[in-house]
């Protein structure tokens, strides 16, 4: 299986938004039909919503508790550590289906009836396929999380004032990648028996983003139906799950439950 190579993406020198934080480099456009004239995919059945798949997880851990800022840990450190981890996990999850995410199979970065466009550092719209878009995302995020000025690791270095907005941007782009995996590659994820991993990652990511208000509800609306099922906390869900012992009950009582 071909693995997605981050190094390759970085070497290709894709544009990034790292040095142009104020530029609006990604936006959402609604399209009524796919470019190839097919019916909008939204009318097709969403396999990932089938209960037999949505209940699949790799752990019963109570994510609502897990995402809460621990006492004595600096908020920015917590955001940095988790964001970096989510980046690696989303990258890994995408790598499992990347051989199917080709320029032919995924001509645009589409999720439901929404199409994402990348904007280069001059703000110019870049026409790209889904794998190219994912490359843009991964290389940009990689550049950011390894930039000592943005994600400082050395003692005494401080986070920039733009840190939170950069974390929000990273989360938005990681969300796009996750949504694309569900929308266009769920069948393959299922064949690889990795849907439990995907669901678990999605729940953890969404609950973390909710806890710190990192995602705009307008941006996540395309996946509201899935989020509702996976993160509502009912049954085997994000609130700790029915099978969670100890942590589950605590998570249900957590004040920030939404
Ligand atoms: Zn794809």
mmCIF file of C-alpha atoms and ligand atoms in Angstrom:
data_model
loop_
_atom_site.group_PDB
_atom_site.id
_atom_site.type_symbol
_atom_site.label_atom_id
_atom_site.label_comp_id
_atom_site.label_asym_id
_atom_site.label_seq_id
_atom_site.Cartn_x
_atom_site.Cartn_y
_atom_site.Cartn_z
ATOM 1 C CA UNK A 1 0.000 0.000 0.000
ATOM 2 C CA UNK A 2 1.321 3.399 -0.891
ATOM 3 C CA UNK A 3 1.808 5.498 2.167
ATOM 4 C CA UNK A 4 1.181 9.199 2.066
ATOM 5 C CA UNK A 5 4.541 10.812 2.365
ATOM 6 C CA UNK A 6 4.625 14.068 4.175
ATOM 7 C CA UNK A 7 8.224 14.586 3.175
ATOM 8 C CA UNK A 8 7.189 14.410 -0.462
ATOM 9 C CA UNK A 9 4.539 17.017 0.051
ATOM 10 C CA UNK A 10 6.916 19.307 1.847
ATOM 11 C CA UNK A 11 9.581 18.827 -0.800
ATOM 12 C CA UNK A 12 7.143 19.815 -3.518
ATOM 13 C CA UNK A 13 7.011 23.215 -1.875
ATOM 14 C CA UNK A 14 3.302 23.668 -1.672
ATOM 15 C CA UNK A 15 2.055 27.072 -0.643
ATOM 16 C CA UNK A 16 1.372 27.512 3.004
ATOM 17 C CA UNK A 17 -0.491 29.974 5.118
ATOM 18 C CA UNK A 18 2.152 29.855 7.823
ATOM 19 C CA UNK A 19 3.633 33.217 7.000
ATOM 20 C CA UNK A 20 0.401 34.827 5.910
ATOM 21 C CA UNK A 21 -1.877 34.161 8.762
ATOM 22 C CA UNK A 22 -4.400 36.805 7.941
ATOM 23 C CA UNK A 23 -5.033 35.638 4.423
ATOM 24 C CA UNK A 24 -8.225 33.788 3.920
ATOM 25 C CA UNK A 25 -6.888 30.856 2.019
ATOM 26 C CA UNK A 26 -9.641 28.377 2.043
ATOM 27 C CA UNK A 27 -13.290 28.840 1.501
ATOM 28 C CA UNK A 28 -16.399 26.901 0.945
ATOM 29 C CA UNK A 29 -18.553 26.982 -2.124
ATOM 30 C CA UNK A 30 -21.814 25.267 -2.602
ATOM 31 C CA UNK A 31 -22.333 23.386 -5.796
ATOM 32 C CA UNK A 32 -25.593 21.884 -6.936
ATOM 33 C CA UNK A 33 -24.053 19.148 -8.999
ATOM 34 C CA UNK A 34 -20.737 17.454 -9.306
ATOM 35 C CA UNK A 35 -18.546 18.733 -12.146
ATOM 36 C CA UNK A 36 -19.084 15.504 -14.011
ATOM 37 C CA UNK A 37 -22.816 16.129 -14.093
ATOM 38 C CA UNK A 38 -23.708 13.313 -11.750
ATOM 39 C CA UNK A 39 -26.422 13.730 -9.209
ATOM 40 C CA UNK A 40 -25.221 15.429 -6.031
ATOM 41 C CA UNK A 41 -23.718 12.823 -3.811
ATOM 42 C CA UNK A 42 -25.838 14.125 -0.944
ATOM 43 C CA UNK A 43 -28.727 12.175 -2.377
ATOM 44 C CA UNK A 44 -26.751 8.995 -2.156
ATOM 45 C CA UNK A 45 -26.892 6.893 0.927
ATOM 46 C CA UNK A 46 -24.458 7.790 3.653
ATOM 47 C CA UNK A 47 -23.035 4.475 4.603
ATOM 48 C CA UNK A 48 -21.141 5.942 7.527
ATOM 49 C CA UNK A 49 -24.448 6.728 9.255
ATOM 50 C CA UNK A 50 -25.540 3.121 9.474
ATOM 51 C CA UNK A 51 -25.828 2.103 13.132
ATOM 52 C CA UNK A 52 -23.837 -1.052 12.612
ATOM 53 C CA UNK A 53 -20.849 1.163 11.725
ATOM 54 C CA UNK A 54 -21.420 4.213 13.907
ATOM 55 C CA UNK A 55 -21.227 2.130 17.051
ATOM 56 C CA UNK A 56 -17.769 0.872 16.176
ATOM 57 C CA UNK A 57 -14.984 2.265 18.404
ATOM 58 C CA UNK A 58 -11.582 1.105 19.487
ATOM 59 C CA UNK A 59 -12.008 2.306 23.054
ATOM 60 C CA UNK A 60 -14.711 3.161 25.564
ATOM 61 C CA UNK A 61 -12.722 5.960 27.100
ATOM 62 C CA UNK A 62 -14.746 9.031 28.110
ATOM 63 C CA UNK A 63 -13.496 11.650 25.694
ATOM 64 C CA UNK A 64 -15.497 14.443 27.274
ATOM 65 C CA UNK A 65 -13.321 14.086 30.344
ATOM 66 C CA UNK A 66 -10.167 13.368 28.430
ATOM 67 C CA UNK A 67 -10.253 16.646 26.502
ATOM 68 C CA UNK A 68 -10.661 18.895 29.548
ATOM 69 C CA UNK A 69 -7.655 21.030 30.411
ATOM 70 C CA UNK A 70 -5.906 19.363 33.344
ATOM 71 C CA UNK A 71 -5.098 21.539 36.325
ATOM 72 C CA UNK A 72 -1.614 22.981 36.316
ATOM 73 C CA UNK A 73 -1.201 22.608 32.582
ATOM 74 C CA UNK A 74 -0.915 25.747 30.503
ATOM 75 C CA UNK A 75 -3.794 26.170 28.044
ATOM 76 C CA UNK A 76 -1.546 26.830 25.055
ATOM 77 C CA UNK A 77 0.635 23.840 25.888
ATOM 78 C CA UNK A 78 -2.480 21.694 26.010
ATOM 79 C CA UNK A 79 -3.758 23.055 22.681
ATOM 80 C CA UNK A 80 -0.335 22.601 21.069
ATOM 81 C CA UNK A 81 0.153 19.068 22.286
ATOM 82 C CA UNK A 82 -3.311 17.901 21.281
ATOM 83 C CA UNK A 83 -3.346 19.698 17.941
ATOM 84 C CA UNK A 84 -0.027 18.127 16.990
ATOM 85 C CA UNK A 85 -1.299 14.704 17.984
ATOM 86 C CA UNK A 86 -4.520 15.127 15.994
ATOM 87 C CA UNK A 87 -2.480 16.180 12.987
ATOM 88 C CA UNK A 88 -0.430 12.981 13.172
ATOM 89 C CA UNK A 89 -3.489 10.794 13.634
ATOM 90 C CA UNK A 90 -5.469 12.389 10.801
ATOM 91 C CA UNK A 91 -2.402 12.062 8.586
ATOM 92 C CA UNK A 92 -2.072 8.408 9.503
ATOM 93 C CA UNK A 93 -5.767 7.711 8.987
ATOM 94 C CA UNK A 94 -5.629 9.384 5.574
ATOM 95 C CA UNK A 95 -2.526 7.376 4.653
ATOM 96 C CA UNK A 96 -4.548 4.167 4.941
ATOM 97 C CA UNK A 97 -6.825 5.194 2.072
ATOM 98 C CA UNK A 98 -4.488 7.517 0.173
ATOM 99 C CA UNK A 99 -3.923 5.006 -2.607
ATOM 100 C CA UNK A 100 -7.637 5.312 -3.429
ATOM 101 C CA UNK A 101 -7.678 9.093 -3.165
ATOM 102 C CA UNK A 102 -6.348 9.871 -6.609
ATOM 103 C CA UNK A 103 -6.763 12.841 -8.889
ATOM 104 C CA UNK A 104 -9.088 10.734 -11.014
ATOM 105 C CA UNK A 105 -11.235 9.298 -8.252
ATOM 106 C CA UNK A 106 -11.447 12.541 -6.307
ATOM 107 C CA UNK A 107 -11.267 15.332 -8.841
ATOM 108 C CA UNK A 108 -12.337 17.924 -6.301
ATOM 109 C CA UNK A 109 -12.195 18.215 -2.531
ATOM 110 C CA UNK A 110 -15.860 17.580 -2.076
ATOM 111 C CA UNK A 111 -17.831 16.726 0.993
ATOM 112 C CA UNK A 112 -21.589 16.361 0.645
ATOM 113 C CA UNK A 113 -22.693 19.293 -1.530
ATOM 114 C CA UNK A 114 -19.793 21.424 -0.398
ATOM 115 C CA UNK A 115 -16.583 21.920 -2.285
ATOM 116 C CA UNK A 116 -13.395 23.181 -0.729
ATOM 117 C CA UNK A 117 -10.842 25.322 -2.534
ATOM 118 C CA UNK A 118 -7.321 26.025 -1.527
ATOM 119 C CA UNK A 119 -5.941 29.544 -1.664
ATOM 120 C CA UNK A 120 -2.250 30.120 -2.114
ATOM 121 C CA UNK A 121 -0.254 32.558 -0.054
ATOM 122 C CA UNK A 122 -1.185 35.428 -2.344
ATOM 123 C CA UNK A 123 -4.822 34.624 -1.842
ATOM 124 C CA UNK A 124 -5.201 33.163 -5.292
ATOM 125 C CA UNK A 125 -7.629 30.307 -5.676
ATOM 126 C CA UNK A 126 -5.879 27.064 -6.537
ATOM 127 C CA UNK A 127 -7.755 24.535 -8.582
ATOM 128 C CA UNK A 128 -6.857 21.212 -7.052
ATOM 129 C CA UNK A 129 -7.947 17.650 -6.648
ATOM 130 C CA UNK A 130 -8.690 16.145 -3.253
ATOM 131 C CA UNK A 131 -5.249 14.516 -2.888
ATOM 132 C CA UNK A 132 -3.617 17.824 -3.771
ATOM 133 C CA UNK A 133 -5.782 19.638 -1.258
ATOM 134 C CA UNK A 134 -4.823 17.132 1.419
ATOM 135 C CA UNK A 135 -1.172 17.634 0.470
ATOM 136 C CA UNK A 136 -1.602 21.390 0.895
ATOM 137 C CA UNK A 137 -3.173 20.842 4.303
ATOM 138 C CA UNK A 138 -0.605 18.356 5.539
ATOM 139 C CA UNK A 139 2.442 20.253 4.343
ATOM 140 C CA UNK A 140 1.123 23.534 5.758
ATOM 141 C CA UNK A 141 0.291 22.046 9.132
ATOM 142 C CA UNK A 142 3.589 20.175 9.249
ATOM 143 C CA UNK A 143 5.401 23.431 8.648
ATOM 144 C CA UNK A 144 3.479 25.157 11.417
ATOM 145 C CA UNK A 145 3.746 22.540 14.132
ATOM 146 C CA UNK A 146 7.491 22.302 13.598
ATOM 147 C CA UNK A 147 7.976 26.071 13.580
ATOM 148 C CA UNK A 148 9.584 27.001 16.880
ATOM 149 C CA UNK A 149 8.076 30.496 16.626
ATOM 150 C CA UNK A 150 4.549 29.105 16.459
ATOM 151 C CA UNK A 151 4.731 25.869 18.445
ATOM 152 C CA UNK A 152 7.602 26.568 20.820
ATOM 153 C CA UNK A 153 9.105 23.595 22.590
ATOM 154 C CA UNK A 154 12.153 25.138 24.175
ATOM 155 C CA UNK A 155 12.083 26.483 27.710
ATOM 156 C CA UNK A 156 11.377 30.173 27.968
ATOM 157 C CA UNK A 157 9.900 30.604 24.515
ATOM 158 C CA UNK A 158 6.418 31.995 24.338
ATOM 159 C CA UNK A 159 3.462 31.249 22.116
ATOM 160 C CA UNK A 160 2.667 33.956 19.568
ATOM 161 C CA UNK A 161 -0.435 36.101 20.022
ATOM 162 C CA UNK A 162 -1.847 34.519 16.870
ATOM 163 C CA UNK A 163 -1.532 31.033 18.333
ATOM 164 C CA UNK A 164 -5.196 30.385 18.965
ATOM 165 C CA UNK A 165 -6.274 31.522 15.525
ATOM 166 C CA UNK A 166 -3.617 29.278 13.972
ATOM 167 C CA UNK A 167 -4.838 26.319 15.984
ATOM 168 C CA UNK A 168 -8.358 27.075 14.750
ATOM 169 C CA UNK A 169 -7.159 27.075 11.158
ATOM 170 C CA UNK A 170 -5.368 23.783 11.651
ATOM 171 C CA UNK A 171 -8.502 22.271 13.144
ATOM 172 C CA UNK A 172 -10.614 23.508 10.250
ATOM 173 C CA UNK A 173 -8.314 21.875 7.703
ATOM 174 C CA UNK A 174 -7.999 18.637 9.651
ATOM 175 C CA UNK A 175 -11.778 18.565 9.797
ATOM 176 C CA UNK A 176 -11.939 18.853 6.011
ATOM 177 C CA UNK A 177 -9.651 15.835 5.671
ATOM 178 C CA UNK A 178 -11.661 13.759 8.142
ATOM 179 C CA UNK A 179 -14.895 14.724 6.405
ATOM 180 C CA UNK A 180 -13.425 13.728 3.052
ATOM 181 C CA UNK A 181 -12.409 10.313 4.394
ATOM 182 C CA UNK A 182 -15.983 9.724 5.569
ATOM 183 C CA UNK A 183 -17.587 11.123 2.478
ATOM 184 C CA UNK A 184 -15.423 9.569 -0.220
ATOM 185 C CA UNK A 185 -13.474 6.743 1.374
ATOM 186 C CA UNK A 186 -15.668 5.176 3.983
ATOM 187 C CA UNK A 187 -16.113 2.012 1.931
ATOM 188 C CA UNK A 188 -12.359 1.518 1.762
ATOM 189 C CA UNK A 189 -11.953 2.339 5.445
ATOM 190 C CA UNK A 190 -14.579 -0.290 6.133
ATOM 191 C CA UNK A 191 -12.792 -2.847 3.958
ATOM 192 C CA UNK A 192 -9.627 -2.197 5.950
ATOM 193 C CA UNK A 193 -11.636 -2.559 9.164
ATOM 194 C CA UNK A 194 -10.425 0.848 10.292
ATOM 195 C CA UNK A 195 -13.828 2.482 10.762
ATOM 196 C CA UNK A 196 -13.563 1.997 14.537
ATOM 197 C CA UNK A 197 -10.326 3.969 14.484
ATOM 198 C CA UNK A 198 -11.861 6.648 12.266
ATOM 199 C CA UNK A 199 -14.933 7.020 14.504
ATOM 200 C CA UNK A 200 -12.795 7.165 17.621
ATOM 201 C CA UNK A 201 -10.512 9.793 16.148
ATOM 202 C CA UNK A 202 -13.495 11.822 14.932
ATOM 203 C CA UNK A 203 -15.216 11.792 18.339
ATOM 204 C CA UNK A 204 -12.017 12.718 20.179
ATOM 205 C CA UNK A 205 -11.243 15.496 17.709
ATOM 206 C CA UNK A 206 -14.750 16.984 17.676
ATOM 207 C CA UNK A 207 -15.089 16.929 21.468
ATOM 208 C CA UNK A 208 -11.687 18.535 21.864
ATOM 209 C CA UNK A 209 -12.591 21.255 19.357
ATOM 210 C CA UNK A 210 -15.905 21.825 21.155
ATOM 211 C CA UNK A 211 -14.263 22.087 24.539
ATOM 212 C CA UNK A 212 -12.050 24.948 23.337
ATOM 213 C CA UNK A 213 -14.354 26.372 20.692
ATOM 214 C CA UNK A 214 -11.911 25.678 17.858
ATOM 215 C CA UNK A 215 -14.334 24.898 15.058
ATOM 216 C CA UNK A 216 -16.979 27.145 13.559
ATOM 217 C CA UNK A 217 -20.390 25.494 13.431
ATOM 218 C CA UNK A 218 -20.773 26.771 9.850
ATOM 219 C CA UNK A 219 -17.691 24.791 8.856
ATOM 220 C CA UNK A 220 -18.780 21.587 10.523
ATOM 221 C CA UNK A 221 -22.403 21.701 9.363
ATOM 222 C CA UNK A 222 -21.699 19.339 6.454
ATOM 223 C CA UNK A 223 -21.124 16.524 8.930
ATOM 224 C CA UNK A 224 -23.742 17.459 11.527
ATOM 225 C CA UNK A 225 -25.682 14.248 11.017
ATOM 226 C CA UNK A 226 -22.633 12.112 11.771
ATOM 227 C CA UNK A 227 -21.498 14.329 14.642
ATOM 228 C CA UNK A 228 -24.944 14.071 16.171
ATOM 229 C CA UNK A 229 -24.848 10.282 16.080
ATOM 230 C CA UNK A 230 -21.234 9.864 17.192
ATOM 231 C CA UNK A 231 -20.883 12.632 19.763
ATOM 232 C CA UNK A 232 -24.333 12.976 21.298
ATOM 233 C CA UNK A 233 -23.263 10.916 24.278
ATOM 234 C CA UNK A 234 -26.193 8.582 23.972
ATOM 235 C CA UNK A 235 -25.211 4.948 24.069
ATOM 236 C CA UNK A 236 -21.800 4.086 22.760
ATOM 237 C CA UNK A 237 -20.940 7.675 22.062
ATOM 238 C CA UNK A 238 -18.606 10.500 22.819
ATOM 239 C CA UNK A 239 -19.809 11.114 26.331
ATOM 240 C CA UNK A 240 -18.092 8.106 27.703
ATOM 241 C CA UNK A 241 -20.269 5.446 26.210
ATOM 242 C CA UNK A 242 -22.462 2.887 27.782
ATOM 243 C CA UNK A 243 -19.561 0.536 28.208
ATOM 244 C CA UNK A 244 -17.365 3.040 29.961
ATOM 245 C CA UNK A 245 -16.927 2.160 33.565
ATOM 246 C CA UNK A 246 -16.204 4.994 35.946
ATOM 247 C CA UNK A 247 -15.227 7.582 33.383
ATOM 248 C CA UNK A 248 -18.551 7.392 31.621
ATOM 249 C CA UNK A 249 -20.656 8.478 34.544
ATOM 250 C CA UNK A 250 -18.273 11.301 35.341
ATOM 251 C CA UNK A 251 -18.322 12.503 31.775
ATOM 252 C CA UNK A 252 -22.108 12.635 31.789
ATOM 253 C CA UNK A 253 -21.995 14.984 34.755
ATOM 254 C CA UNK A 254 -19.394 17.229 33.306
ATOM 255 C CA UNK A 255 -20.460 20.849 33.301
ATOM 256 C CA UNK A 256 -19.313 21.642 29.810
ATOM 257 C CA UNK A 257 -21.335 18.981 28.111
ATOM 258 C CA UNK A 258 -22.912 20.381 24.999
HETATM 259 ZN ZN1 LIG B 1 -10.328 11.215 -1.917
#
